[in-house]
């Protein structure tokens, strides 16, 4: 039994009432969908923002080959279409992957989804990917299967994917115009030939669109990933969003380009910059009018294990799983109980939309609302609850409180300020970097915070608040918004904020 996840879940369920139950903006995103689709995404941490507080995913790195070249990749690292650039995963055989999946599923019952996302393109040479799915669909039928691809070979594999009950497919679509595409893809490998330039982009785009249409026809949910590359496809991505939605894509995930010179990619060497948090949010907001936008992606590595944002892969190395005795039938029973408990809580929340903080006009609260939106950073380790010490956070969730409610904006990754319970890293630069990462936020909500970082955050114009420890995030965000109002700070315009609402 995984205590860490259990604790998080129990902390979530233990909250009094549901005045702001962590229902999250995702309820609005999913509420218009048919029941059958809601059932499919209810426990998928990537397809449901709400689920990502409770359910975990894992990836197995079984697919080393790739059939295209992206300018943000140099093949030494995991596929950057679904992974943070600069990360290398250990390649597994399909048999090793299945063993690891069963071990993780037995030990982390909240793990609901197995994804294959690299380290190359999972469908470039699909045998290893399909073999893994085939064995898992037989041995672990309670695990959802998910795959991510650049789309070039997708139309050839769609029917086999469907045979293995793959309900969720991600296609990375960075453009729908070959003029843009030739600036991103120098070549593709197609029909045993290397094809370059605009022709390569034309073929890739046609295959991606065909694959998307085939999947939608067969009732498979499709998420589209796009890498936002300023000056290359940033303005074009609204058109991508519009088109893929028109063709039936379920969710659009715009990820920032991360191009570091030391990664040795073309973009890294050419010093192509990535977007700022403000630019990314502005694009996500402008696309949101057209379709559901994913804002909680963590650009996971190809062997990630755990809740989004955490990586527990070190607990499941090959040598460790060798020694694990797994009774998967018993594990499935336990998993079913844990999933049912989480689903019961989530459904209860969904059935009480009036109690959700989201969409409650602040004008209904005691104080007259101030309209200015405020960005707040939240330290959490899961369960939709403010339950993490400031110094232990390696990421913050960013929420916006405004006169119309609370909405989730995205995540910001940071280095941990404290390196251990009793040994805080006094290196100012770590704290400086955390404060820089929280640029634009006026409040930081955590379970606890020490005095030195408290003072440093305050001096930087970010008010640390720990009054809402162990409460639902949206409750805390809304409470903090009201505190700011009472303090008279909402009229001060401390920051312009990132909001474009
Ligand atoms: Fe993995 Fe991707 Fe499936 Fe999720 S990840 S294959 S859809 S199970 Fe999720 Fe990770 Fe973002 Fe991917 S947070 S990188 S979107
Ligand atoms: Fe790299 Fe993935 Fe692009 Fe292939 S599809 S070149 S592995 S980023």
Short mmCIF file of C-alpha atoms and ligand atoms in Angstrom, two decimals:
data_model
loop_
_atom_site.label_atom_id
_atom_site.label_comp_id
_atom_site.label_asym_id
_atom_site.label_seq_id
_atom_site.Cartn_x
_atom_site.Cartn_y
_atom_site.Cartn_z
CA UNK A 1 0.00 0.00 0.00
CA UNK A 2 1.35 3.36 -0.91
CA UNK A 3 1.12 5.52 2.16
CA UNK A 4 2.05 8.74 0.46
CA UNK A 5 -0.80 8.58 -2.04
CA UNK A 6 -3.21 7.19 0.51
CA UNK A 7 -2.45 10.03 2.85
CA UNK A 8 -3.03 12.51 0.09
CA UNK A 9 -6.32 10.91 -0.84
CA UNK A 10 -7.50 10.62 2.73
CA UNK A 11 -6.55 14.20 3.42
CA UNK A 12 -8.69 15.11 0.46
CA UNK A 13 -11.67 13.09 1.61
CA UNK A 14 -11.37 14.21 5.21
CA UNK A 15 -12.23 17.82 4.50
CA UNK A 16 -15.38 19.19 5.96
CA UNK A 17 -18.17 19.71 3.46
CA UNK A 18 -17.37 20.85 0.00
CA UNK A 19 -17.76 24.57 0.08
CA UNK A 20 -14.92 24.53 -2.35
CA UNK A 21 -14.22 20.94 -2.74
CA UNK A 22 -11.42 20.88 -5.19
CA UNK A 23 -13.94 20.14 -7.87
CA UNK A 24 -11.81 22.30 -10.08
CA UNK A 25 -12.46 23.94 -13.35
CA UNK A 26 -12.33 20.59 -14.99
CA UNK A 27 -15.90 19.92 -13.99
CA UNK A 28 -16.96 22.63 -16.35
CA UNK A 29 -14.70 21.21 -19.02
CA UNK A 30 -16.23 17.76 -18.76
CA UNK A 31 -19.81 18.54 -17.85
CA UNK A 32 -20.95 18.94 -21.46
CA UNK A 33 -19.61 15.52 -22.45
CA UNK A 34 -21.65 12.36 -22.88
CA UNK A 35 -21.55 10.02 -19.89
CA UNK A 36 -19.59 7.36 -21.81
CA UNK A 37 -16.75 9.80 -22.46
CA UNK A 38 -16.76 11.16 -18.94
CA UNK A 39 -16.39 7.59 -17.73
CA UNK A 40 -13.34 7.18 -19.95
CA UNK A 41 -11.54 10.26 -18.65
CA UNK A 42 -12.75 10.27 -15.09
CA UNK A 43 -9.61 8.58 -13.76
CA UNK A 44 -7.11 9.58 -16.44
CA UNK A 45 -4.70 12.05 -14.84
CA UNK A 46 -3.87 13.74 -18.14
CA UNK A 47 -7.34 13.88 -19.69
CA UNK A 48 -8.98 15.15 -16.50
CA UNK A 49 -7.43 17.98 -14.53
CA UNK A 50 -9.35 16.90 -11.45
CA UNK A 51 -8.18 13.29 -11.72
CA UNK A 52 -4.57 14.36 -11.70
CA UNK A 53 -4.77 15.21 -8.00
CA UNK A 54 -5.70 11.60 -7.19
CA UNK A 55 -4.75 9.16 -9.93
CA UNK A 56 -1.24 8.30 -11.03
CA UNK A 57 0.21 7.31 -14.38
CA UNK A 58 3.29 5.42 -15.39
CA UNK A 59 5.29 5.19 -18.57
CA UNK A 60 7.41 2.32 -19.81
CA UNK A 61 10.26 3.18 -22.16
CA UNK A 62 10.07 0.39 -24.73
CA UNK A 63 10.23 2.31 -28.04
CA UNK A 64 13.70 3.52 -29.03
CA UNK A 65 13.25 4.26 -32.75
CA UNK A 66 12.03 7.43 -34.43
CA UNK A 67 11.07 8.22 -38.00
CA UNK A 68 11.26 12.01 -38.09
CA UNK A 69 13.60 14.74 -36.93
CA UNK A 70 12.29 17.59 -34.79
CA UNK A 71 14.50 20.63 -34.36
CA UNK A 72 14.05 20.43 -30.59
CA UNK A 73 15.40 16.87 -30.34
CA UNK A 74 18.77 15.25 -30.90
CA UNK A 75 17.84 11.61 -30.15
CA UNK A 76 20.20 11.35 -27.19
CA UNK A 77 17.26 12.10 -24.90
CA UNK A 78 13.63 10.99 -24.56
CA UNK A 79 11.15 12.09 -27.22
CA UNK A 80 10.53 15.75 -26.43
CA UNK A 81 6.99 15.59 -27.82
CA UNK A 82 5.81 14.11 -24.50
CA UNK A 83 8.82 14.50 -22.22
CA UNK A 84 10.86 17.22 -20.66
CA UNK A 85 13.90 17.73 -22.92
CA UNK A 86 17.28 16.54 -21.70
CA UNK A 87 16.07 13.41 -19.91
CA UNK A 88 17.23 9.85 -20.63
CA UNK A 89 15.15 6.80 -19.71
CA UNK A 90 16.30 3.23 -19.35
CA UNK A 91 15.08 1.14 -22.27
CA UNK A 92 13.01 -1.94 -21.33
CA UNK A 93 11.97 -5.01 -23.27
CA UNK A 94 8.20 -5.56 -23.49
CA UNK A 95 8.52 -8.38 -20.93
CA UNK A 96 10.41 -6.16 -18.49
CA UNK A 97 7.87 -3.42 -19.09
CA UNK A 98 4.98 -5.70 -18.23
CA UNK A 99 6.69 -6.90 -15.06
CA UNK A 100 7.38 -3.33 -14.00
CA UNK A 101 3.80 -2.28 -14.73
CA UNK A 102 2.36 -5.07 -12.60
CA UNK A 103 4.75 -4.20 -9.77
CA UNK A 104 3.78 -0.53 -9.86
CA UNK A 105 0.06 -1.27 -10.16
CA UNK A 106 0.23 -3.58 -7.14
CA UNK A 107 2.14 -1.06 -5.02
CA UNK A 108 0.50 2.17 -6.17
CA UNK A 109 -3.18 1.23 -6.50
CA UNK A 110 -4.02 4.78 -7.60
CA UNK A 111 -2.03 4.16 -10.80
CA UNK A 112 -4.77 4.07 -13.41
CA UNK A 113 -2.96 4.58 -16.72
CA UNK A 114 0.01 3.00 -18.46
CA UNK A 115 1.41 5.18 -21.22
CA UNK A 116 4.07 4.54 -23.82
CA UNK A 117 5.72 7.78 -24.82
CA UNK A 118 9.23 6.96 -25.89
CA UNK A 119 12.12 7.22 -25.61
CA UNK A 120 11.63 7.52 -29.40
CA UNK A 121 8.32 7.46 -31.25
CA UNK A 122 6.21 4.53 -29.96
CA UNK A 123 4.70 3.87 -33.40
CA UNK A 124 7.77 4.33 -35.61
CA UNK A 125 8.50 0.62 -35.27
CA UNK A 126 5.38 -0.36 -33.40
CA UNK A 127 6.09 -4.03 -32.62
CA UNK A 128 7.53 -3.44 -29.12
CA UNK A 129 4.76 -1.01 -28.24
CA UNK A 130 2.00 -3.28 -29.50
CA UNK A 131 3.54 -6.35 -27.85
CA UNK A 132 3.59 -4.52 -24.51
CA UNK A 133 -0.03 -3.44 -24.92
CA UNK A 134 -1.09 -6.93 -25.96
CA UNK A 135 0.42 -8.55 -22.87
CA UNK A 136 -0.91 -5.87 -20.55
CA UNK A 137 -4.44 -5.99 -21.92
CA UNK A 138 -4.40 -9.72 -21.10
CA UNK A 139 -2.63 -9.62 -17.72
CA UNK A 140 -3.84 -6.31 -16.29
CA UNK A 141 -7.21 -5.52 -17.83
CA UNK A 142 -7.94 -2.90 -15.18
CA UNK A 143 -5.20 -0.56 -16.42
CA UNK A 144 -6.02 2.05 -19.07
CA UNK A 145 -3.58 2.03 -21.96
CA UNK A 146 -2.37 5.22 -23.59
CA UNK A 147 0.14 6.07 -26.31
CA UNK A 148 1.79 9.17 -27.67
CA UNK A 149 3.08 9.58 -31.24
CA UNK A 150 4.36 12.07 -33.79
CA UNK A 151 1.66 10.65 -36.09
CA UNK A 152 3.73 9.73 -39.14
CA UNK A 153 3.00 6.01 -38.93
CA UNK A 154 -0.26 6.35 -37.03
CA UNK A 155 -2.74 5.55 -39.84
CA UNK A 156 -0.99 2.21 -40.40
CA UNK A 157 -1.36 1.23 -36.75
CA UNK A 158 -4.79 2.59 -35.78
CA UNK A 159 -6.62 -0.70 -36.20
CA UNK A 160 -4.09 -2.66 -34.16
CA UNK A 161 -4.26 -0.05 -31.40
CA UNK A 162 -8.01 -0.49 -31.33
CA UNK A 163 -7.60 -4.27 -31.04
CA UNK A 164 -5.72 -3.70 -27.77
CA UNK A 165 -8.39 -1.41 -26.32
CA UNK A 166 -6.32 1.74 -26.51
CA UNK A 167 -8.79 4.45 -25.57
CA UNK A 168 -6.41 7.38 -25.43
CA UNK A 169 -3.92 8.54 -28.06
CA UNK A 170 -1.82 11.68 -28.09
CA UNK A 171 -0.64 13.09 -31.43
CA UNK A 172 1.93 15.87 -31.42
CA UNK A 173 0.75 18.37 -34.02
CA UNK A 174 2.88 21.48 -34.15
CA UNK A 175 1.43 22.85 -37.38
CA UNK A 176 -1.11 22.28 -40.12
CA UNK A 177 0.77 24.36 -42.69
CA UNK A 178 3.89 22.89 -44.36
CA UNK A 179 5.42 26.38 -44.59
CA UNK A 180 5.50 26.40 -40.78
CA UNK A 181 6.33 22.68 -40.64
CA UNK A 182 9.54 22.94 -42.65
CA UNK A 183 10.92 25.25 -39.95
CA UNK A 184 10.31 22.57 -37.30
CA UNK A 185 11.04 19.30 -39.11
CA UNK A 186 14.20 19.10 -41.25
CA UNK A 187 13.35 15.59 -42.49
CA UNK A 188 11.19 12.51 -42.16
CA UNK A 189 11.92 8.88 -43.00
CA UNK A 190 9.15 7.73 -45.28
CA UNK A 191 8.84 4.67 -47.53
CA UNK A 192 12.52 3.84 -46.93
CA UNK A 193 13.68 7.28 -48.01
CA UNK A 194 14.73 10.40 -46.20
CA UNK A 195 12.53 13.27 -47.36
CA UNK A 196 13.42 16.85 -46.54
CA UNK A 197 11.95 20.30 -46.46
CA UNK A 198 8.40 21.30 -47.27
CA UNK A 199 7.55 17.94 -48.85
CA UNK A 200 8.45 16.20 -45.57
CA UNK A 201 6.21 18.54 -43.61
CA UNK A 202 3.36 18.01 -46.09
CA UNK A 203 3.51 14.23 -45.66
CA UNK A 204 3.77 14.42 -41.88
CA UNK A 205 0.83 16.82 -41.59
CA UNK A 206 -1.32 14.68 -43.91
CA UNK A 207 -0.55 11.54 -41.89
CA UNK A 208 -1.27 13.27 -38.58
CA UNK A 209 -4.62 14.56 -39.82
CA UNK A 210 -5.54 11.19 -41.31
CA UNK A 211 -4.60 9.41 -38.07
CA UNK A 212 -6.68 11.87 -36.05
CA UNK A 213 -9.71 11.32 -38.28
CA UNK A 214 -9.34 7.52 -38.14
CA UNK A 215 -9.10 7.49 -34.34
CA UNK A 216 -12.12 9.77 -33.91
CA UNK A 217 -14.13 7.59 -36.32
CA UNK A 218 -13.34 4.61 -34.10
CA UNK A 219 -14.31 6.37 -30.88
CA UNK A 220 -10.75 6.73 -29.51
CA UNK A 221 -10.13 9.88 -27.47
CA UNK A 222 -7.39 12.00 -28.99
CA UNK A 223 -5.31 14.56 -27.18
CA UNK A 224 -3.20 16.86 -29.35
CA UNK A 225 0.14 18.09 -28.02
CA UNK A 226 1.77 21.15 -29.56
CA UNK A 227 5.17 22.58 -28.73
CA UNK A 228 4.95 26.37 -28.66
CA UNK A 229 7.95 27.81 -30.48
CA UNK A 230 7.96 31.63 -30.37
CA UNK A 231 8.35 33.18 -33.80
CA UNK A 232 7.83 29.82 -35.53
CA UNK A 233 4.38 28.44 -34.72
CA UNK A 234 3.07 30.52 -31.81
CA UNK A 235 0.61 32.54 -33.88
CA UNK A 236 -0.27 29.49 -35.96
CA UNK A 237 -1.31 27.31 -33.00
CA UNK A 238 -4.73 28.91 -32.72
CA UNK A 239 -5.43 27.60 -36.20
CA UNK A 240 -4.13 24.17 -35.16
CA UNK A 241 -6.44 24.23 -32.14
CA UNK A 242 -9.43 25.21 -34.26
CA UNK A 243 -8.79 22.53 -36.87
CA UNK A 244 -8.11 19.62 -34.54
CA UNK A 245 -11.17 20.46 -32.49
CA UNK A 246 -13.27 20.53 -35.66
CA UNK A 247 -11.97 17.04 -36.43
CA UNK A 248 -12.93 15.75 -32.97
CA UNK A 249 -9.80 16.01 -30.82
CA UNK A 250 -10.75 15.93 -27.16
CA UNK A 251 -8.05 18.06 -25.56
CA UNK A 252 -5.25 20.38 -26.67
CA UNK A 253 -2.02 20.54 -24.68
CA UNK A 254 0.24 23.45 -25.64
CA UNK A 255 3.65 22.84 -24.08
CA UNK A 256 6.51 25.33 -23.94
CA UNK A 257 9.61 24.73 -26.03
CA UNK A 258 12.55 24.03 -23.74
CA UNK A 259 15.73 24.49 -25.75
CA UNK A 260 18.98 24.53 -23.77
CA UNK A 261 22.28 24.86 -25.56
CA UNK A 262 23.76 21.97 -23.56
CA UNK A 263 21.10 19.60 -24.94
CA UNK A 264 22.75 19.96 -28.32
CA UNK A 265 19.54 20.28 -30.30
CA UNK A 266 19.27 22.49 -33.38
CA UNK A 267 17.05 24.96 -31.56
CA UNK A 268 19.31 24.87 -28.50
CA UNK A 269 22.41 25.65 -30.52
CA UNK A 270 20.58 28.32 -32.54
CA UNK A 271 19.44 29.86 -29.23
CA UNK A 272 15.78 29.61 -30.19
CA UNK A 273 14.01 30.80 -27.07
CA UNK A 274 11.01 29.15 -25.42
CA UNK A 275 7.90 31.09 -24.42
CA UNK A 276 7.58 32.92 -21.12
CA UNK A 277 4.90 31.74 -18.68
CA UNK A 278 2.90 34.82 -19.63
CA UNK A 279 3.11 34.06 -23.36
CA UNK A 280 2.15 30.43 -22.79
CA UNK A 281 -0.86 31.35 -20.70
CA UNK A 282 -1.98 33.98 -23.21
CA UNK A 283 -1.88 31.41 -26.02
CA UNK A 284 -3.65 28.76 -23.94
CA UNK A 285 -6.35 31.28 -23.07
CA UNK A 286 -6.77 32.35 -26.67
CA UNK A 287 -7.12 28.71 -27.80
CA UNK A 288 -9.45 27.88 -24.91
CA UNK A 289 -12.37 29.49 -26.69
CA UNK A 290 -12.08 26.77 -29.27
CA UNK A 291 -11.55 23.66 -27.15
CA UNK A 292 -10.56 22.09 -23.83
CA UNK A 293 -7.03 23.08 -22.98
CA UNK A 294 -4.73 21.01 -20.81
CA UNK A 295 -2.84 23.18 -18.34
CA UNK A 296 -1.50 20.58 -15.93
CA UNK A 297 0.99 18.76 -18.17
CA UNK A 298 4.35 18.09 -16.50
CA UNK A 299 6.25 16.99 -19.62
CA UNK A 300 6.91 13.62 -18.01
CA UNK A 301 9.89 11.46 -18.82
CA UNK A 302 9.40 8.26 -20.82
CA UNK A 303 9.75 6.13 -17.66
CA UNK A 304 7.81 8.36 -15.23
CA UNK A 305 5.95 6.73 -12.31
CA UNK A 306 3.49 8.31 -9.88
CA UNK A 307 1.23 11.33 -9.67
CA UNK A 308 1.92 13.92 -12.35
CA UNK A 309 4.76 16.04 -11.03
CA UNK A 310 6.33 13.30 -8.95
CA UNK A 311 8.69 10.60 -10.07
CA UNK A 312 8.85 7.38 -8.11
CA UNK A 313 10.72 5.43 -10.77
CA UNK A 314 13.64 4.81 -8.40
CA UNK A 315 11.39 2.53 -6.31
CA UNK A 316 10.79 0.27 -9.30
CA UNK A 317 14.15 -0.36 -10.90
CA UNK A 318 14.64 -3.72 -12.59
CA UNK A 319 16.66 -5.16 -9.72
CA UNK A 320 14.01 -4.11 -7.20
CA UNK A 321 11.06 -5.54 -9.12
CA UNK A 322 12.95 -8.82 -9.56
CA UNK A 323 12.56 -9.41 -5.82
CA UNK A 324 8.87 -8.42 -5.63
CA UNK A 325 6.25 -11.13 -5.29
CA UNK A 326 3.12 -9.96 -7.08
CA UNK A 327 -0.29 -11.52 -6.71
CA UNK A 328 -2.02 -9.48 -9.37
CA UNK A 329 -5.48 -10.92 -8.76
CA UNK A 330 -5.30 -9.70 -5.14
CA UNK A 331 -3.81 -6.41 -6.31
CA UNK A 332 -6.71 -5.89 -8.72
CA UNK A 333 -9.18 -6.25 -5.87
CA UNK A 334 -7.32 -3.70 -3.81
CA UNK A 335 -7.04 -1.39 -6.80
CA UNK A 336 -10.74 -1.64 -7.47
CA UNK A 337 -11.51 -0.63 -3.87
CA UNK A 338 -9.15 2.32 -3.94
CA UNK A 339 -10.45 3.52 -7.32
CA UNK A 340 -14.04 3.15 -6.19
CA UNK A 341 -13.37 5.24 -3.08
CA UNK A 342 -11.75 8.01 -5.09
CA UNK A 343 -14.45 7.89 -7.76
CA UNK A 344 -17.14 8.07 -5.11
CA UNK A 345 -15.62 11.21 -3.69
CA UNK A 346 -15.16 12.80 -7.11
CA UNK A 347 -18.67 11.93 -8.21
CA UNK A 348 -20.12 13.30 -4.99
CA UNK A 349 -18.38 16.56 -5.74
CA UNK A 350 -19.58 16.59 -9.33
CA UNK A 351 -23.13 16.11 -8.18
CA UNK A 352 -22.92 19.22 -6.03
CA UNK A 353 -21.89 21.85 -8.54
CA UNK A 354 -23.67 24.52 -6.55
CA UNK A 355 -21.26 23.88 -3.72
CA UNK A 356 -18.24 24.21 -5.94
CA UNK A 357 -16.22 27.34 -5.52
CA UNK A 358 -15.76 27.50 -9.26
CA UNK A 359 -18.42 29.70 -10.79
CA UNK A 360 -19.63 30.97 -7.42
CA UNK A 361 -19.66 34.71 -8.00
CA UNK A 362 -17.68 36.35 -5.27
CA UNK A 363 -20.53 38.85 -5.07
CA UNK A 364 -22.47 36.20 -3.21
CA UNK A 365 -19.91 36.27 -0.45
CA UNK A 366 -20.14 38.62 2.52
CA UNK A 367 -17.67 41.15 1.23
CA UNK A 368 -18.27 43.05 -1.95
CA UNK A 369 -15.88 41.57 -4.49
CA UNK A 370 -12.90 43.29 -5.91
CA UNK A 371 -12.65 42.44 -9.59
CA UNK A 372 -8.88 42.41 -10.02
CA UNK A 373 -7.62 38.89 -10.73
CA UNK A 374 -4.77 37.66 -8.55
CA UNK A 375 -2.36 34.82 -9.27
CA UNK A 376 -1.54 32.50 -6.38
CA UNK A 377 1.02 29.70 -6.13
CA UNK A 378 0.03 26.57 -4.21
CA UNK A 379 2.27 23.89 -2.68
CA UNK A 380 0.56 20.50 -2.78
CA UNK A 381 1.58 16.87 -2.93
CA UNK A 382 -1.80 15.62 -4.15
CA UNK A 383 -5.39 15.10 -3.12
CA UNK A 384 -6.36 18.61 -4.22
CA UNK A 385 -5.25 19.86 -0.80
CA UNK A 386 -2.70 22.45 0.42
CA UNK A 387 -0.51 19.92 2.13
CA UNK A 388 3.11 20.66 1.32
CA UNK A 389 5.82 22.62 3.10
CA UNK A 390 7.11 25.52 0.99
CA UNK A 391 10.65 24.25 1.15
CA UNK A 392 9.74 20.74 0.00
CA UNK A 393 7.90 21.80 -3.13
CA UNK A 394 9.51 21.04 -6.44
CA UNK A 395 6.58 22.59 -8.28
CA UNK A 396 3.75 25.00 -7.54
CA UNK A 397 0.25 24.93 -8.99
CA UNK A 398 -0.84 28.37 -10.15
CA UNK A 399 -4.43 29.51 -9.63
CA UNK A 400 -6.16 32.73 -10.49
CA UNK A 401 -8.77 34.17 -8.14
CA UNK A 402 -11.01 36.87 -9.52
CA UNK A 403 -14.44 38.38 -9.23
CA UNK A 404 -15.94 35.38 -11.00
CA UNK A 405 -14.27 32.54 -9.10
CA UNK A 406 -11.11 30.45 -9.13
CA UNK A 407 -9.44 28.85 -12.09
CA UNK A 408 -6.39 26.66 -12.58
CA UNK A 409 -3.72 28.31 -14.72
CA UNK A 410 -0.75 25.95 -14.84
CA UNK A 411 2.32 24.69 -13.02
CA UNK A 412 5.77 26.12 -12.34
CA UNK A 413 8.70 23.83 -11.67
CA UNK A 414 11.30 24.85 -9.05
CA UNK A 415 14.32 23.47 -7.21
CA UNK A 416 13.46 22.43 -3.67
CA UNK A 417 14.42 25.18 -1.26
CA UNK A 418 14.88 22.79 1.66
CA UNK A 419 16.98 19.76 0.92
CA UNK A 420 15.86 17.97 4.10
CA UNK A 421 13.72 18.29 7.18
CA UNK A 422 16.45 19.73 9.35
CA UNK A 423 18.90 21.09 6.88
CA UNK A 424 17.67 24.01 4.94
CA UNK A 425 19.81 25.08 2.09
CA UNK A 426 20.93 28.56 2.94
CA UNK A 427 22.02 29.19 -0.59
CA UNK A 428 20.21 32.36 -1.49
CA UNK A 429 20.31 31.54 -5.14
CA UNK A 430 17.92 28.59 -4.71
CA UNK A 431 15.41 30.85 -3.01
CA UNK A 432 16.01 33.54 -5.59
CA UNK A 433 15.23 31.06 -8.32
CA UNK A 434 12.04 29.93 -6.61
CA UNK A 435 10.91 33.54 -6.24
CA UNK A 436 11.73 34.18 -9.88
CA UNK A 437 9.68 31.14 -10.90
CA UNK A 438 6.71 32.58 -9.01
CA UNK A 439 6.90 35.85 -10.94
CA UNK A 440 3.47 37.40 -11.28
CA UNK A 441 2.06 35.63 -8.19
CA UNK A 442 0.95 37.76 -5.25
CA UNK A 443 0.27 34.93 -2.79
CA UNK A 444 1.97 31.62 -1.99
CA UNK A 445 -0.15 29.07 -0.14
CA UNK A 446 1.62 26.21 1.62
CA UNK A 447 1.13 23.98 4.66
CA UNK A 448 4.12 25.60 6.37
CA UNK A 449 6.99 27.95 5.67
CA UNK A 450 10.11 28.95 7.60
CA UNK A 451 10.85 32.53 8.61
CA UNK A 452 13.73 33.28 6.19
CA UNK A 453 11.80 32.30 3.05
CA UNK A 454 8.67 33.97 4.47
CA UNK A 455 10.52 37.27 4.71
CA UNK A 456 12.14 36.88 1.32
CA UNK A 457 8.83 36.14 -0.39
CA UNK A 458 7.14 39.04 1.32
CA UNK A 459 9.95 41.37 0.29
CA UNK A 460 9.43 40.20 -3.29
CA UNK A 461 5.72 41.13 -3.12
CA UNK A 462 4.47 37.55 -2.65
CA UNK A 463 2.43 37.08 0.53
CA UNK A 464 3.03 33.64 2.09
CA UNK A 465 -0.10 32.22 3.74
CA UNK A 466 -0.26 28.97 5.71
CA UNK A 467 -3.71 29.52 7.24
CA UNK A 468 -5.29 27.02 4.87
CA UNK A 469 -3.03 24.05 5.56
CA UNK A 470 -4.82 20.76 4.79
CA UNK A 471 -7.78 22.52 3.20
CA UNK A 472 -8.92 22.16 -0.39
CA UNK A 473 -6.92 24.31 -2.73
CA UNK A 474 -9.84 26.31 -4.06
CA UNK A 475 -11.03 27.03 -0.51
CA UNK A 476 -7.60 28.35 0.35
CA UNK A 477 -7.28 30.41 -2.83
CA UNK A 478 -10.66 31.98 -2.29
CA UNK A 479 -9.95 32.57 1.40
CA UNK A 480 -6.66 34.24 0.54
CA UNK A 481 -8.41 36.41 -2.03
CA UNK A 482 -10.78 37.61 0.64
CA UNK A 483 -7.86 38.23 3.00
CA UNK A 484 -6.18 40.40 0.38
CA UNK A 485 -9.37 42.32 0.00
CA UNK A 486 -9.65 42.85 3.75
CA UNK A 487 -6.06 44.03 3.79
CA UNK A 488 -6.90 46.55 1.10
CA UNK A 489 -4.35 45.03 -1.24
CA UNK A 490 -6.65 44.36 -4.13
CA UNK A 491 -6.78 48.02 -4.96
CA UNK A 492 -3.01 48.36 -5.01
CA UNK A 493 -2.28 46.66 -8.34
CA UNK A 494 0.95 45.19 -6.96
CA UNK A 495 1.49 43.25 -10.14
CA UNK A 496 -0.08 43.42 -13.51
CA UNK A 497 -0.43 39.62 -13.20
CA UNK A 498 -0.58 37.27 -16.12
CA UNK A 499 -4.30 37.28 -16.47
CA UNK A 500 -5.77 37.99 -19.82
CA UNK A 501 -9.29 37.11 -18.72
FE1 LIG B 1 1.45 9.30 -20.46
FE2 LIG B 1 0.81 11.08 -22.16
FE3 LIG B 1 -0.79 9.05 -21.79
FE4 LIG B 1 -0.52 10.94 -19.97
S1 LIG B 1 1.65 11.69 -19.89
S2 LIG B 1 1.23 8.94 -22.64
S3 LIG B 1 -1.35 11.19 -22.01
S4 LIG B 1 -0.43 8.73 -19.62
FE5 LIG B 1 0.33 13.63 -19.29
FE6 LIG B 1 2.86 13.59 -18.83
FE7 LIG B 1 1.82 15.71 -20.01
FE8 LIG B 1 1.97 13.43 -21.25
S5 LIG B 1 1.40 15.05 -17.94
S6 LIG B 1 3.68 14.61 -20.59
S7 LIG B 1 0.20 14.77 -21.17
FE1 LIG B 2 12.69 13.35 -31.04
FE2 LIG B 2 10.18 12.63 -30.52
FE3 LIG B 2 10.70 14.35 -32.54
FE4 LIG B 2 11.37 11.79 -32.75
S1 LIG B 2 9.28 12.61 -32.62
S2 LIG B 2 12.66 13.54 -33.28
S3 LIG B 2 11.99 11.26 -30.65
S4 LIG B 2 11.04 14.72 -30.34
#
